[in-house]
CSV table of C-alpha atoms in Angstrom, one decimal:
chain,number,residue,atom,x,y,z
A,298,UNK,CA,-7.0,12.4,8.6
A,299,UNK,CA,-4.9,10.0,6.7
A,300,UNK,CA,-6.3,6.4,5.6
A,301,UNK,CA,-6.9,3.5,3.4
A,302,UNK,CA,-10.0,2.1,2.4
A,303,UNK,CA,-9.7,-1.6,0.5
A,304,UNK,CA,-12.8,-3.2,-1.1
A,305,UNK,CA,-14.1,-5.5,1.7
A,306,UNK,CA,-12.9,-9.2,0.8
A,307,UNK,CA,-13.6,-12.4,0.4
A,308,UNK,CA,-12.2,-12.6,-2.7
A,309,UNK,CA,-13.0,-16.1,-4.5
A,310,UNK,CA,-11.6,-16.6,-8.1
A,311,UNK,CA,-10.6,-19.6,-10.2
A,312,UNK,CA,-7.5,-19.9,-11.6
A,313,UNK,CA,-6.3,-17.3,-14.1
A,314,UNK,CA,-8.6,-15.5,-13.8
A,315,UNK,CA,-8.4,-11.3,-13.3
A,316,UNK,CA,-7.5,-9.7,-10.4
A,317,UNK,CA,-8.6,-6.6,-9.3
A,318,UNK,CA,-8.5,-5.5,-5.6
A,319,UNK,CA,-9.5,-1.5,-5.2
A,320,UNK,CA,-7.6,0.5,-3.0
A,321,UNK,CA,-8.7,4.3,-2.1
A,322,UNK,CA,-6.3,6.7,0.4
A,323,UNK,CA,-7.2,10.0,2.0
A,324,UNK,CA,-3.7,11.9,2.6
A,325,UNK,CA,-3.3,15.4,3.6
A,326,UNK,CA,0.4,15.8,1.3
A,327,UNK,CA,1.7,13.6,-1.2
A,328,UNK,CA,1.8,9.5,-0.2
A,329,UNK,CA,3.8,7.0,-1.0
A,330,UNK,CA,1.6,4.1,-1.9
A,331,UNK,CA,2.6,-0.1,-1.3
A,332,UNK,CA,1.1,-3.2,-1.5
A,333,UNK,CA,1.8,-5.3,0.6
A,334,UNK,CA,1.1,-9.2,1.0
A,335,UNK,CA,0.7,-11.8,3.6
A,336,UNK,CA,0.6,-15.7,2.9
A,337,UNK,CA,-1.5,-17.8,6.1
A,338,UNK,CA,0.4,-17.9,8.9
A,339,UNK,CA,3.2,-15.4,8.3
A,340,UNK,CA,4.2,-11.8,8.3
A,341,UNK,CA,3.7,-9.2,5.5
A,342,UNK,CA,6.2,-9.2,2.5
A,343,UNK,CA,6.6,-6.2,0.3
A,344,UNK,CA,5.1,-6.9,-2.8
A,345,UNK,CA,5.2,-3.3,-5.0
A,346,UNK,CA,5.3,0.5,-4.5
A,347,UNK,CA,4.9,4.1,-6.2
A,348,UNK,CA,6.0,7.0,-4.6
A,349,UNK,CA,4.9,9.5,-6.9
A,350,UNK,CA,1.7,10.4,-9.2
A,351,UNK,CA,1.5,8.0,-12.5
A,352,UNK,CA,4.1,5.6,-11.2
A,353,UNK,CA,3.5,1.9,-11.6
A,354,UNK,CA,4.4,-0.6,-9.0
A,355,UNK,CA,4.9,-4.1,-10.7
A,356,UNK,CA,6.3,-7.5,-9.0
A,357,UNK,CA,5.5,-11.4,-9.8
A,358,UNK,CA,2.8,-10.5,-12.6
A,359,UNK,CA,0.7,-7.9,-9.7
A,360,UNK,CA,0.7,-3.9,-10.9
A,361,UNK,CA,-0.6,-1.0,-9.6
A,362,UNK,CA,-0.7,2.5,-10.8
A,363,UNK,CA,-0.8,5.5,-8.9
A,364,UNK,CA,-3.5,7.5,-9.5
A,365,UNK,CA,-3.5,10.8,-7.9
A,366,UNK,CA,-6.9,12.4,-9.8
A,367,UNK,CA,-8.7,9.2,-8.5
A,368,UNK,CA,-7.0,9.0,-4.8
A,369,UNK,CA,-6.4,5.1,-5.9
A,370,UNK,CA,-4.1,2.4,-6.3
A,371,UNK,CA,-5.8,-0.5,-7.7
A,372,UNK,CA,-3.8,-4.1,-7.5
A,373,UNK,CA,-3.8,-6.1,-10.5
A,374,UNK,CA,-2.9,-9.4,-12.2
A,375,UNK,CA,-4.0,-11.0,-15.5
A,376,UNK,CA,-4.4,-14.5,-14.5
A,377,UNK,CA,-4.1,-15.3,-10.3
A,378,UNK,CA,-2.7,-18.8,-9.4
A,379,UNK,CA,-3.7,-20.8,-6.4
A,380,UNK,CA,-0.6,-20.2,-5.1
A,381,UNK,CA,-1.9,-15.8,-4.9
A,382,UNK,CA,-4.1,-17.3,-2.6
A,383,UNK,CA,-3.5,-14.7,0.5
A,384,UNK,CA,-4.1,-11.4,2.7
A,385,UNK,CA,-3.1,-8.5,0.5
A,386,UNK,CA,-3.1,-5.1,2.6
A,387,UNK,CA,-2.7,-1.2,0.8
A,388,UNK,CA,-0.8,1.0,2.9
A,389,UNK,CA,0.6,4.3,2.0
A,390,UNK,CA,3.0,6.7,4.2
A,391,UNK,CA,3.4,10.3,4.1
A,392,UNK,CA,7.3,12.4,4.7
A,393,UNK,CA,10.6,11.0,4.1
A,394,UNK,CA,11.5,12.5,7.6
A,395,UNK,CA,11.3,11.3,11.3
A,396,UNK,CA,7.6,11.2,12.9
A,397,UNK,CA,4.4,10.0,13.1
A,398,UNK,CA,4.1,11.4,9.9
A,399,UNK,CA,6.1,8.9,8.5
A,400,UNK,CA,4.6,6.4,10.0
A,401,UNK,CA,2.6,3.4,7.5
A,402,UNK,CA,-1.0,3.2,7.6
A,403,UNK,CA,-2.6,-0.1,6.2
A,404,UNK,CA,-6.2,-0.8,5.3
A,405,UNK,CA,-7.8,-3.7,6.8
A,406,UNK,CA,-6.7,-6.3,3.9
A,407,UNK,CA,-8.6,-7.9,1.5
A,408,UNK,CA,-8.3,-12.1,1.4
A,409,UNK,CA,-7.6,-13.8,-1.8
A,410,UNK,CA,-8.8,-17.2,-2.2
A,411,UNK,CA,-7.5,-18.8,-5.9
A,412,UNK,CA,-9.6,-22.1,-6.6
A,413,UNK,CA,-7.9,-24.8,-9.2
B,61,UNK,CA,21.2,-12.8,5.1
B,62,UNK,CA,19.6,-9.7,7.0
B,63,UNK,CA,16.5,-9.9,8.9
B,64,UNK,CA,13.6,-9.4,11.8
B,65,UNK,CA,13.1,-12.8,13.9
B,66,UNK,CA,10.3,-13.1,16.2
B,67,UNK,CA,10.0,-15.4,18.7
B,68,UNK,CA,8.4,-17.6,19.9
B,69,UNK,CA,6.2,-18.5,16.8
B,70,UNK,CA,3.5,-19.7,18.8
B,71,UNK,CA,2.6,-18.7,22.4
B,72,UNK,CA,0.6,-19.8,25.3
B,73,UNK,CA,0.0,-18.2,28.7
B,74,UNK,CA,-2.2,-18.5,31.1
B,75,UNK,CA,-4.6,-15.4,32.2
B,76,UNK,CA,-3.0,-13.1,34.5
B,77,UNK,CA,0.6,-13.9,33.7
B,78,UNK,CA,2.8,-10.7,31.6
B,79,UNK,CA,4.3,-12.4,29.0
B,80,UNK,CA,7.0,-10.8,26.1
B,81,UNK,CA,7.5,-11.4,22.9
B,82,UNK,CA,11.1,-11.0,21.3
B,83,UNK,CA,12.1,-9.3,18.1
B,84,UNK,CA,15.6,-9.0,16.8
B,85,UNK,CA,16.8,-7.0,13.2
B,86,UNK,CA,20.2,-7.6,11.9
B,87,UNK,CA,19.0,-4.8,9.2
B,88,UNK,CA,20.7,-2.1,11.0
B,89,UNK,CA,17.5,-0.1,10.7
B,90,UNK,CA,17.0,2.5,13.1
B,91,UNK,CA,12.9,2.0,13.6
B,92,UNK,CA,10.6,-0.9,14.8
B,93,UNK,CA,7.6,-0.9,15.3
B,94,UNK,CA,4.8,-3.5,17.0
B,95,UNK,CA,1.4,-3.9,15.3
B,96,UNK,CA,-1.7,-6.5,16.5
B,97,UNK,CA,-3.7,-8.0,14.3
B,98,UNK,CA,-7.0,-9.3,14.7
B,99,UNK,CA,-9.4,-11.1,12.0
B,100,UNK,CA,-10.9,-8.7,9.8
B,101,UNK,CA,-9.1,-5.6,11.3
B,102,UNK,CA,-6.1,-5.1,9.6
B,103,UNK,CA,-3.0,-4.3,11.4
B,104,UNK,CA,-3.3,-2.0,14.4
B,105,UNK,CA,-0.5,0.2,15.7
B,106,UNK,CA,1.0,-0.7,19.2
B,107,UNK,CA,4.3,1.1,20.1
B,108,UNK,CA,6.9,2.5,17.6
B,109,UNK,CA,10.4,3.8,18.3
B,110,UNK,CA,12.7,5.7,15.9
B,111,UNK,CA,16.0,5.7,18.6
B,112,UNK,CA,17.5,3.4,20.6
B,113,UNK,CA,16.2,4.7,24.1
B,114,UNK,CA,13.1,6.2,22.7
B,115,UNK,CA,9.5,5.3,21.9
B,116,UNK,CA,6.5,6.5,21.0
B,117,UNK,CA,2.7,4.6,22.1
B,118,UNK,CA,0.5,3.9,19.3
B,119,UNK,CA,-3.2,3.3,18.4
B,120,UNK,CA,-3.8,1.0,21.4
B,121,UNK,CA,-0.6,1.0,23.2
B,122,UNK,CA,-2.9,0.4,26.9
B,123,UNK,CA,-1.7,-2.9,28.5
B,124,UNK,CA,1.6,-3.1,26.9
B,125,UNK,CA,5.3,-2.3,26.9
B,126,UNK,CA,8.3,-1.6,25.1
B,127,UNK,CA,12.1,-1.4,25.2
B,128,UNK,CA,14.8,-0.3,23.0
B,129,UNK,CA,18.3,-0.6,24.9
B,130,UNK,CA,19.9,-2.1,21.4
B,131,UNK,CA,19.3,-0.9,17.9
B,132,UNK,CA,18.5,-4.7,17.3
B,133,UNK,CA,16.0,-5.3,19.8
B,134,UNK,CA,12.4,-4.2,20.7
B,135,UNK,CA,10.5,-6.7,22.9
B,136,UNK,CA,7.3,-6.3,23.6
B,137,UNK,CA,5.7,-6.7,27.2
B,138,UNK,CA,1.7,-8.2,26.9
B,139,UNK,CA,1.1,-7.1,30.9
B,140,UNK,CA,-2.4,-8.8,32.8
B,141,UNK,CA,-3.7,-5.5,32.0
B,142,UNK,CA,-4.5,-6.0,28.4
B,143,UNK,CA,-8.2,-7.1,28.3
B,144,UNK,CA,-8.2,-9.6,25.1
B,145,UNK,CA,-4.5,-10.3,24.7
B,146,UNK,CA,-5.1,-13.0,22.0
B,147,UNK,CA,-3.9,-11.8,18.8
B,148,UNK,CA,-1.4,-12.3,16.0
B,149,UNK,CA,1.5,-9.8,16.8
B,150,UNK,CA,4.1,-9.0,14.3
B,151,UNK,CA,7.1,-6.7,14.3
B,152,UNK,CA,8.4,-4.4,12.0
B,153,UNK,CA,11.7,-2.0,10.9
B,154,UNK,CA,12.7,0.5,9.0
B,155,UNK,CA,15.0,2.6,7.6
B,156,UNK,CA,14.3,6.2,9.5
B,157,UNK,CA,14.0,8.7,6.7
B,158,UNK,CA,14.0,6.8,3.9
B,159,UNK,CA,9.9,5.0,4.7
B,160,UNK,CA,9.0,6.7,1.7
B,161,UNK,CA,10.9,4.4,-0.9
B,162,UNK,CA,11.2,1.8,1.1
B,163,UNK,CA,8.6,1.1,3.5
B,164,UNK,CA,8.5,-1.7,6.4
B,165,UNK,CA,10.2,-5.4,6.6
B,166,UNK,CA,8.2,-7.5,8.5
B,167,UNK,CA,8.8,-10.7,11.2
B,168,UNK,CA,6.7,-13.4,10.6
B,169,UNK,CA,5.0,-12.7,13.5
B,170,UNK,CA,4.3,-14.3,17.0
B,171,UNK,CA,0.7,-16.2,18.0
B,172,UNK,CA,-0.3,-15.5,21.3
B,173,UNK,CA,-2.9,-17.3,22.7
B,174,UNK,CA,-4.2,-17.0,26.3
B,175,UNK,CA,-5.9,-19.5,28.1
């Protein structure tokens, strides 16, 4: 079947440091691929995408690049700030059309946590 | 500006009682969906409709329920016969066909807590 597997968090790191959070999918066609993040206490906010092979998502210093030989989409970011401290969830979705199919399935989020 | 509101932000019921959550979309997207979400297990799929008048059970739709009379609205129903109905619950939409560019805008979600 379809899913995402994220490298199991915590994730402690001091400020600016590098970020990396691995992210692997299983699809049976050709995915769309998002990160997506989520701040304490609140909903999920859109926070990059690729929708095809080689494609590179980038928004507020985070990239990811869709790697179709790997199955991957690695999130990113040279130097975190306290204020990255969060829930950051990979999620990818399969056909533009109606359906379950269409449907986005998340892996089980990795926490951030961005000491001063 | 456009939008999914949930509400109430914070909940509290007592054991036994039903209890529904609202979510409204001024979006004019054509699907919502309703996800739980528990510590350390990600978002979990509880109803999802794609039409007004139509929806479709999820990954652990048992003990709830849905509506979608308006394109705007999809409450959700937490009934006495959900076993461990304390969870974070947050709503979703989208744009039917077009998930693939765009995928979901998210509520910022409703705590339900039952005591």
């Amino acid at each position: 079947g379809n899913s995402v597997t994220q490298m199991e968090g915590p994730v402690t790191l001091s400020e600016e440091a590098f970020l990396t959070i691995n992210c692997t999918y299983t699809a049976t066609g050709y995915p769309s691929l998002f990160w997506y993040v989520q701040y304490p206490g609140e909903g999920l906010q859109l926070l990059l995408k690729a929708t095809k092979a080689d494609d590179k998502g980038s928004n507020k210093g985070f990239e990811a690049t869709y790697r179709k030989e790997t199955t991957s989409f690695h999130l990113e970011k040279g130097s975190v700030q306290v204020s990255d401290s969060a829930v950051y969830f990979c999620a990818l979705t399969l056909a533009s059309y109606g359906g379950s199919q269409g449907n986005l399935i998340f892996g089980k989020g990795t926490k951030l946590s961005v000491k001063p | 500006d456009g939008g999914i509101t949930q509400s109430p932000k914070y909940l509290f019921r007592k054991e036994g009682q039903n209890v529904t959550l609202s979510c409204e979309q001024n979006l004019n997207h054509d699907a919502m969906y309703w996800y739980r979400q528990d510590p350390g297990q990600g978002l979990r799929l509880i109803y999802y409709s794609q039409i007004v008048n139509d929806f479709q059970k999820g990954d652990i739709a048992e003990g709830y329920s849905v509506s979608r009379e308006k394109k705007e609205s999809f409450p959700l129903t937490v009934t006495s016969a959900q076993k461990n109905p304390t969870a974070f619950y947050l709503c979703a939409s989208s744009i039917e066909g077009r998930r693939i560019n765009y995928g979901y805008t998210f509520g910022s979600g409703t705590r339900l807590t039952v005591v």
